[in-house]
XYZ file of C-alpha atoms in Angstrom:
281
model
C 18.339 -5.503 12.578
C 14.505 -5.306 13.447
C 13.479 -3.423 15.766
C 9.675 -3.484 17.902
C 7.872 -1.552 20.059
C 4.310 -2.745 21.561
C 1.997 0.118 23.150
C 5.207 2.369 22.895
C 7.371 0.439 24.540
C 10.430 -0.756 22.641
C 10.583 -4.814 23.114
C 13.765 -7.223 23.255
C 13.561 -11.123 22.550
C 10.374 -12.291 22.421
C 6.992 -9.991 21.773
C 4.459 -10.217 24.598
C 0.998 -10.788 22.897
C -1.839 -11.520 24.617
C -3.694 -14.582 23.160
C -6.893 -12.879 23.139
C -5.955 -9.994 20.931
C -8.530 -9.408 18.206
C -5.938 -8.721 15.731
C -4.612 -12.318 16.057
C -7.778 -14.111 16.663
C -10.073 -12.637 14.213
C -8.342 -9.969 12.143
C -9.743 -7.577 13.794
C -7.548 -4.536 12.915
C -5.621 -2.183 10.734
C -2.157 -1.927 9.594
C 0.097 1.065 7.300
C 3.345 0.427 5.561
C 5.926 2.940 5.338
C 8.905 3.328 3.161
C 11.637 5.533 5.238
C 13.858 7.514 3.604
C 16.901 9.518 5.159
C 15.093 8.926 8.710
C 11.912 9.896 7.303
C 8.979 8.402 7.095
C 7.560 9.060 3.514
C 4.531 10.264 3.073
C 3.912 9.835 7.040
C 0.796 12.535 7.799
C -1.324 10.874 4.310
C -0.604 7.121 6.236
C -1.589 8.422 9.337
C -4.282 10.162 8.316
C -5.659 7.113 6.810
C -5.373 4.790 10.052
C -6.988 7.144 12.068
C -10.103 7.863 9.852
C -10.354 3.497 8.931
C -10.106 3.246 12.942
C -12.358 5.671 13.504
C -15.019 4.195 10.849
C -14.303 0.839 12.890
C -14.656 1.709 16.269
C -11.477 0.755 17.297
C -10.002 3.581 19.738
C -7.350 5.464 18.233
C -4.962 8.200 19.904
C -2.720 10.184 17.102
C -0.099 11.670 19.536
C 0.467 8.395 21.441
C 0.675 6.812 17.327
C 2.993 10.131 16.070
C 5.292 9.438 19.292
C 5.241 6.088 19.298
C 6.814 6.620 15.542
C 9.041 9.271 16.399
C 10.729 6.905 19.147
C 10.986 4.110 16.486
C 12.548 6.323 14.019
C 15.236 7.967 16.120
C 18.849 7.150 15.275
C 17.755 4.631 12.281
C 20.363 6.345 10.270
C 20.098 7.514 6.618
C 19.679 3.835 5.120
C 16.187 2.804 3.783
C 13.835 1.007 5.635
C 10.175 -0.084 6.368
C 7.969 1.193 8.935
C 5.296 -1.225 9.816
C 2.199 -0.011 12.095
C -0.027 -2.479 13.349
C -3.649 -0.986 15.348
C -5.662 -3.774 16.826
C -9.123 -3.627 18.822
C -6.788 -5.219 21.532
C -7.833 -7.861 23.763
C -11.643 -8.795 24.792
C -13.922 -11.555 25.466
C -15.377 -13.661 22.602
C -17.611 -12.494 19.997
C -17.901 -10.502 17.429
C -19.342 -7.266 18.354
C -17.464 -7.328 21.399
C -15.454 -3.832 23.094
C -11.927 -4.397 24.433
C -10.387 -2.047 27.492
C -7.558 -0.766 25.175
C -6.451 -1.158 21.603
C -2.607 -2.743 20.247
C -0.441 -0.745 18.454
C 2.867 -2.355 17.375
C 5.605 -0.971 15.448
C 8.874 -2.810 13.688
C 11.125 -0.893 11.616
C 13.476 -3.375 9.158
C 15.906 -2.351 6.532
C 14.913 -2.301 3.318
C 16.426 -3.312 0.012
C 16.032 0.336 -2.326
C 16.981 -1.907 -5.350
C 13.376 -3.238 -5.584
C 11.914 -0.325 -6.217
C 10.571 0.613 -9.735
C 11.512 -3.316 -10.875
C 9.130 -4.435 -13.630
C 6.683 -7.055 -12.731
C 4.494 -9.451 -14.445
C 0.503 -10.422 -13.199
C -1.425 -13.403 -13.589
C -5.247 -12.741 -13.576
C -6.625 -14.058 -10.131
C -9.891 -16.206 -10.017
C -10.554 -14.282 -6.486
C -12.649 -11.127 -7.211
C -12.885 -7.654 -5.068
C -16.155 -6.958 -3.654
C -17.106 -3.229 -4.372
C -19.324 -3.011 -0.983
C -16.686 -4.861 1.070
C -15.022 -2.743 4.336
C -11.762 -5.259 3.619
C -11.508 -4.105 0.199
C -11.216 -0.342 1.174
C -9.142 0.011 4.291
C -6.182 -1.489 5.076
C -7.396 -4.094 7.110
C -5.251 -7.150 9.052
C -7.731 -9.226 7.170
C -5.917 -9.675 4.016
C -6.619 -13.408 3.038
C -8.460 -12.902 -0.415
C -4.811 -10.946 -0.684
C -2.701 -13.864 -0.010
C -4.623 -16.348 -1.771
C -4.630 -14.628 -5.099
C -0.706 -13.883 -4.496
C -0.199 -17.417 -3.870
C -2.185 -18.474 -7.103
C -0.389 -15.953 -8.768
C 3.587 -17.328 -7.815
C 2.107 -20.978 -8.887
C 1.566 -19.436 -12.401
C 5.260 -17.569 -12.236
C 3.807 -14.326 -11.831
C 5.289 -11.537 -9.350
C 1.384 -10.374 -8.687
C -2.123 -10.784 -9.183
C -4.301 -8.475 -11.383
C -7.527 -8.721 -9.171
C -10.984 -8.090 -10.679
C -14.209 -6.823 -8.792
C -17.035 -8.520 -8.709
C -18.269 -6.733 -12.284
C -15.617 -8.391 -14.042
C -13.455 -4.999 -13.922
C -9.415 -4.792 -13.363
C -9.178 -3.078 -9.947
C -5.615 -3.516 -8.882
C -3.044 -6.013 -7.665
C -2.686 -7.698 -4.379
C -0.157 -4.943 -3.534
C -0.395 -2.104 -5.627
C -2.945 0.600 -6.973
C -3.292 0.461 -10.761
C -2.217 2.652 -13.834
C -2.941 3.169 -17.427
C -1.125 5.213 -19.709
C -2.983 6.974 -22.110
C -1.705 9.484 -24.562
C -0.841 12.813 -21.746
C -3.494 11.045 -19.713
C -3.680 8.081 -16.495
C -6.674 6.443 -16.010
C -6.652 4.040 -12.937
C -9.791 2.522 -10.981
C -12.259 4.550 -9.217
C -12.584 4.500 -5.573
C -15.955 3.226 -5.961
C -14.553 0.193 -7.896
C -13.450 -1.713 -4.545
C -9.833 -0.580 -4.192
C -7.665 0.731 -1.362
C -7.222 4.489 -1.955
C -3.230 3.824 -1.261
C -1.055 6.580 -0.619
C 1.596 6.713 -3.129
C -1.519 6.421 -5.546
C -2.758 9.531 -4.337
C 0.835 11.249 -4.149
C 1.430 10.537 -8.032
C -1.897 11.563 -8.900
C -0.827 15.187 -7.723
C 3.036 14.696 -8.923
C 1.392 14.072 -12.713
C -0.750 17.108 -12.012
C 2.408 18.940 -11.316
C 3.978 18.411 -14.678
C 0.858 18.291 -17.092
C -0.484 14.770 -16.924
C -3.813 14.591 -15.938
C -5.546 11.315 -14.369
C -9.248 10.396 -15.006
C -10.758 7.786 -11.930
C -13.019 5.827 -13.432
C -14.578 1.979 -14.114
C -11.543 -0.016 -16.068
C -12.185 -2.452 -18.859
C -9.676 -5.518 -19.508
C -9.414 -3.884 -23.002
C -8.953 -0.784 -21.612
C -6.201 -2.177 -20.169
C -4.614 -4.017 -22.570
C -5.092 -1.356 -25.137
C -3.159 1.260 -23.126
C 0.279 3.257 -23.710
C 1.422 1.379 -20.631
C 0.472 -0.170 -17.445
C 2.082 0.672 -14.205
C 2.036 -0.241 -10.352
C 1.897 2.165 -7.332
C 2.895 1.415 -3.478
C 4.360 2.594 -0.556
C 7.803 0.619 -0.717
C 8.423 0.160 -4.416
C 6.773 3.007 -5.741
C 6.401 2.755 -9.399
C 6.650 -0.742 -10.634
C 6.170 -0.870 -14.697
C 3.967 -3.912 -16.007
C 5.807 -6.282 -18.594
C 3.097 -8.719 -19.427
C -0.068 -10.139 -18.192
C -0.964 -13.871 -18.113
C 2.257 -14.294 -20.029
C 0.858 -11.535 -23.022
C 3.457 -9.011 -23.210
C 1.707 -5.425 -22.770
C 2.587 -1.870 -24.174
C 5.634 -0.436 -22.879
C 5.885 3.924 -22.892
C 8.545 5.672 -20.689
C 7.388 6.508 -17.055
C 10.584 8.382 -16.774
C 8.839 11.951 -16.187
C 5.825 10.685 -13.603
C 8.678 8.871 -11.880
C 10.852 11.905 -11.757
C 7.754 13.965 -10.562
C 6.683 11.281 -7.800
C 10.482 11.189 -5.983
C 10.726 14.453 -6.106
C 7.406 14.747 -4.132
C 9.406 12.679 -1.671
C 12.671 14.329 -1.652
C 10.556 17.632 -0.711
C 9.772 15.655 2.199
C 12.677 13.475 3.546
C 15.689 15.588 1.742
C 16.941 13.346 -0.714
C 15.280 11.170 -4.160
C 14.412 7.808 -2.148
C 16.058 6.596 -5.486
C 19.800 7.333 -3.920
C 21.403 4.971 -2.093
């Protein structure tokens, strides 16, 4: 069962949207996904913390105790079962153009279940034709304008590929259309530099500090393809499967090492905060 809520107000049948919303009309707006775990939402201060400072940079009004109760309401009685927390933060509704200011912004929540099972699956990329701009606003925040995003996924699936490995503009392996990107090296992860035109994601930045915890330092820098197809492993971070391990890219099988510890080290991170390994059922 889905559930809604629109401007904190829980909605049944059919959502009220106004046709001139920004967030429908031009894209104009942000959204965070959130895995929930035991009736928690993981992770849910780093996700916040992140809408409020993109909104902020954006100009689009943003009020964290009407967003933190507007969660809390969503959240109550969901049960122990996993789901996904969805926030969507638009300008709101205004006249035309693109500079214009609206009276109030949009924020809409939907909680769904979620299938746990699809976490940490292996997945295989086909190299996307659609390159990441380093200097772009899309390519660092979370943004509702995700086209490049659903292009290269949908060039991806006509290739038989579960993602796309996306390349900036320098011709250097940033990430997926999903997921933040990891190489294995030795005791070491390198993965992409913020400065290399990704989304700083939050389950990126949670293992980061997990691998800390038990040894395994990370270096953020400028990938090479060889770089990546020389390394111990690759791997896949987001918020609702968490560590996805890479098989093979454009059909080339890749190096395979165990992600057994960093995996252990990131769900504990999470049971710390909603009381039990998202990996139990």
């Amino acid at each position: 069962m889905k559930i809604v809520s629109l401007n904190g107000q829980r909605i049944e049948g059919p959502l009220p949207l106004d046709a001139a919303d920004r967030g429908l009309t031009l894209g104009d707006g942000l959204f965070e996904t959130l895995l929930v775990v035991n009736g928690a939402a993981l992770w849910r201060n780093m996700h916040l913390a992140r809408l409020e400072v993109s909104a902020l940079e954006l100009g689009i009004p943003y009020d964290a105790d009407q967003t933190s109760t507007a969660v809390d309401a969503i959240l109550d009685g969901c049960g122990p079962a996993h789901h996904v927390l969805r926030l969507t933060l638009t300008r709101g509704s205004g006249a035309r153009g693109l500079a214009g200011n609206t009276a109030a912004p949009t924020l809409m929540c939907t909680l769904e279940p979620f299938d746990p099972a699809l976490m940490f699956q292996p997945a295989t990329l086909f190299t996307s034709s659609i390159r990441r701009s380093q200097d772009s606003v899309a390519a660092r925040m979370k943004t509702l304008s995700y086209i490049d995003n659903i292009a290269a996924a949908r060039e991806a699936a006509s290739h038989g590929a579960d993602d796309a490995l996306m390349l900036n503009t320098s011709g250097k392996p940033v990430c997926t259309t999903i997921a933040n990107l990891f190489l294995l090296k030795k005791n070491k992860l390198l993965t992409p530099a913020r400065d290399q035109g990704i989304l700083t994601g939050v389950t990126r930045q949670a293992l980061i500090a997990a691998a800390q915890h038990i040894g395994i330092l990370t270096e953020e820098r400028a990938l090479t393809v060889v770089d990546v197809l020389r390394a111990d492993g690759v791997f896949l971070t987001n918020s609702l499967r968490l560590m996805r391990p890479v098989t093979s890219i454009d059909r080339q099988p890749v190096a395979q090492a165990s992600l057994e510890s960093l995996a252990n080290a990131l769900c504990e991170t999470a049971r710390l905060q909603c009381g039990r390994d998202p990996r139990l059922i």
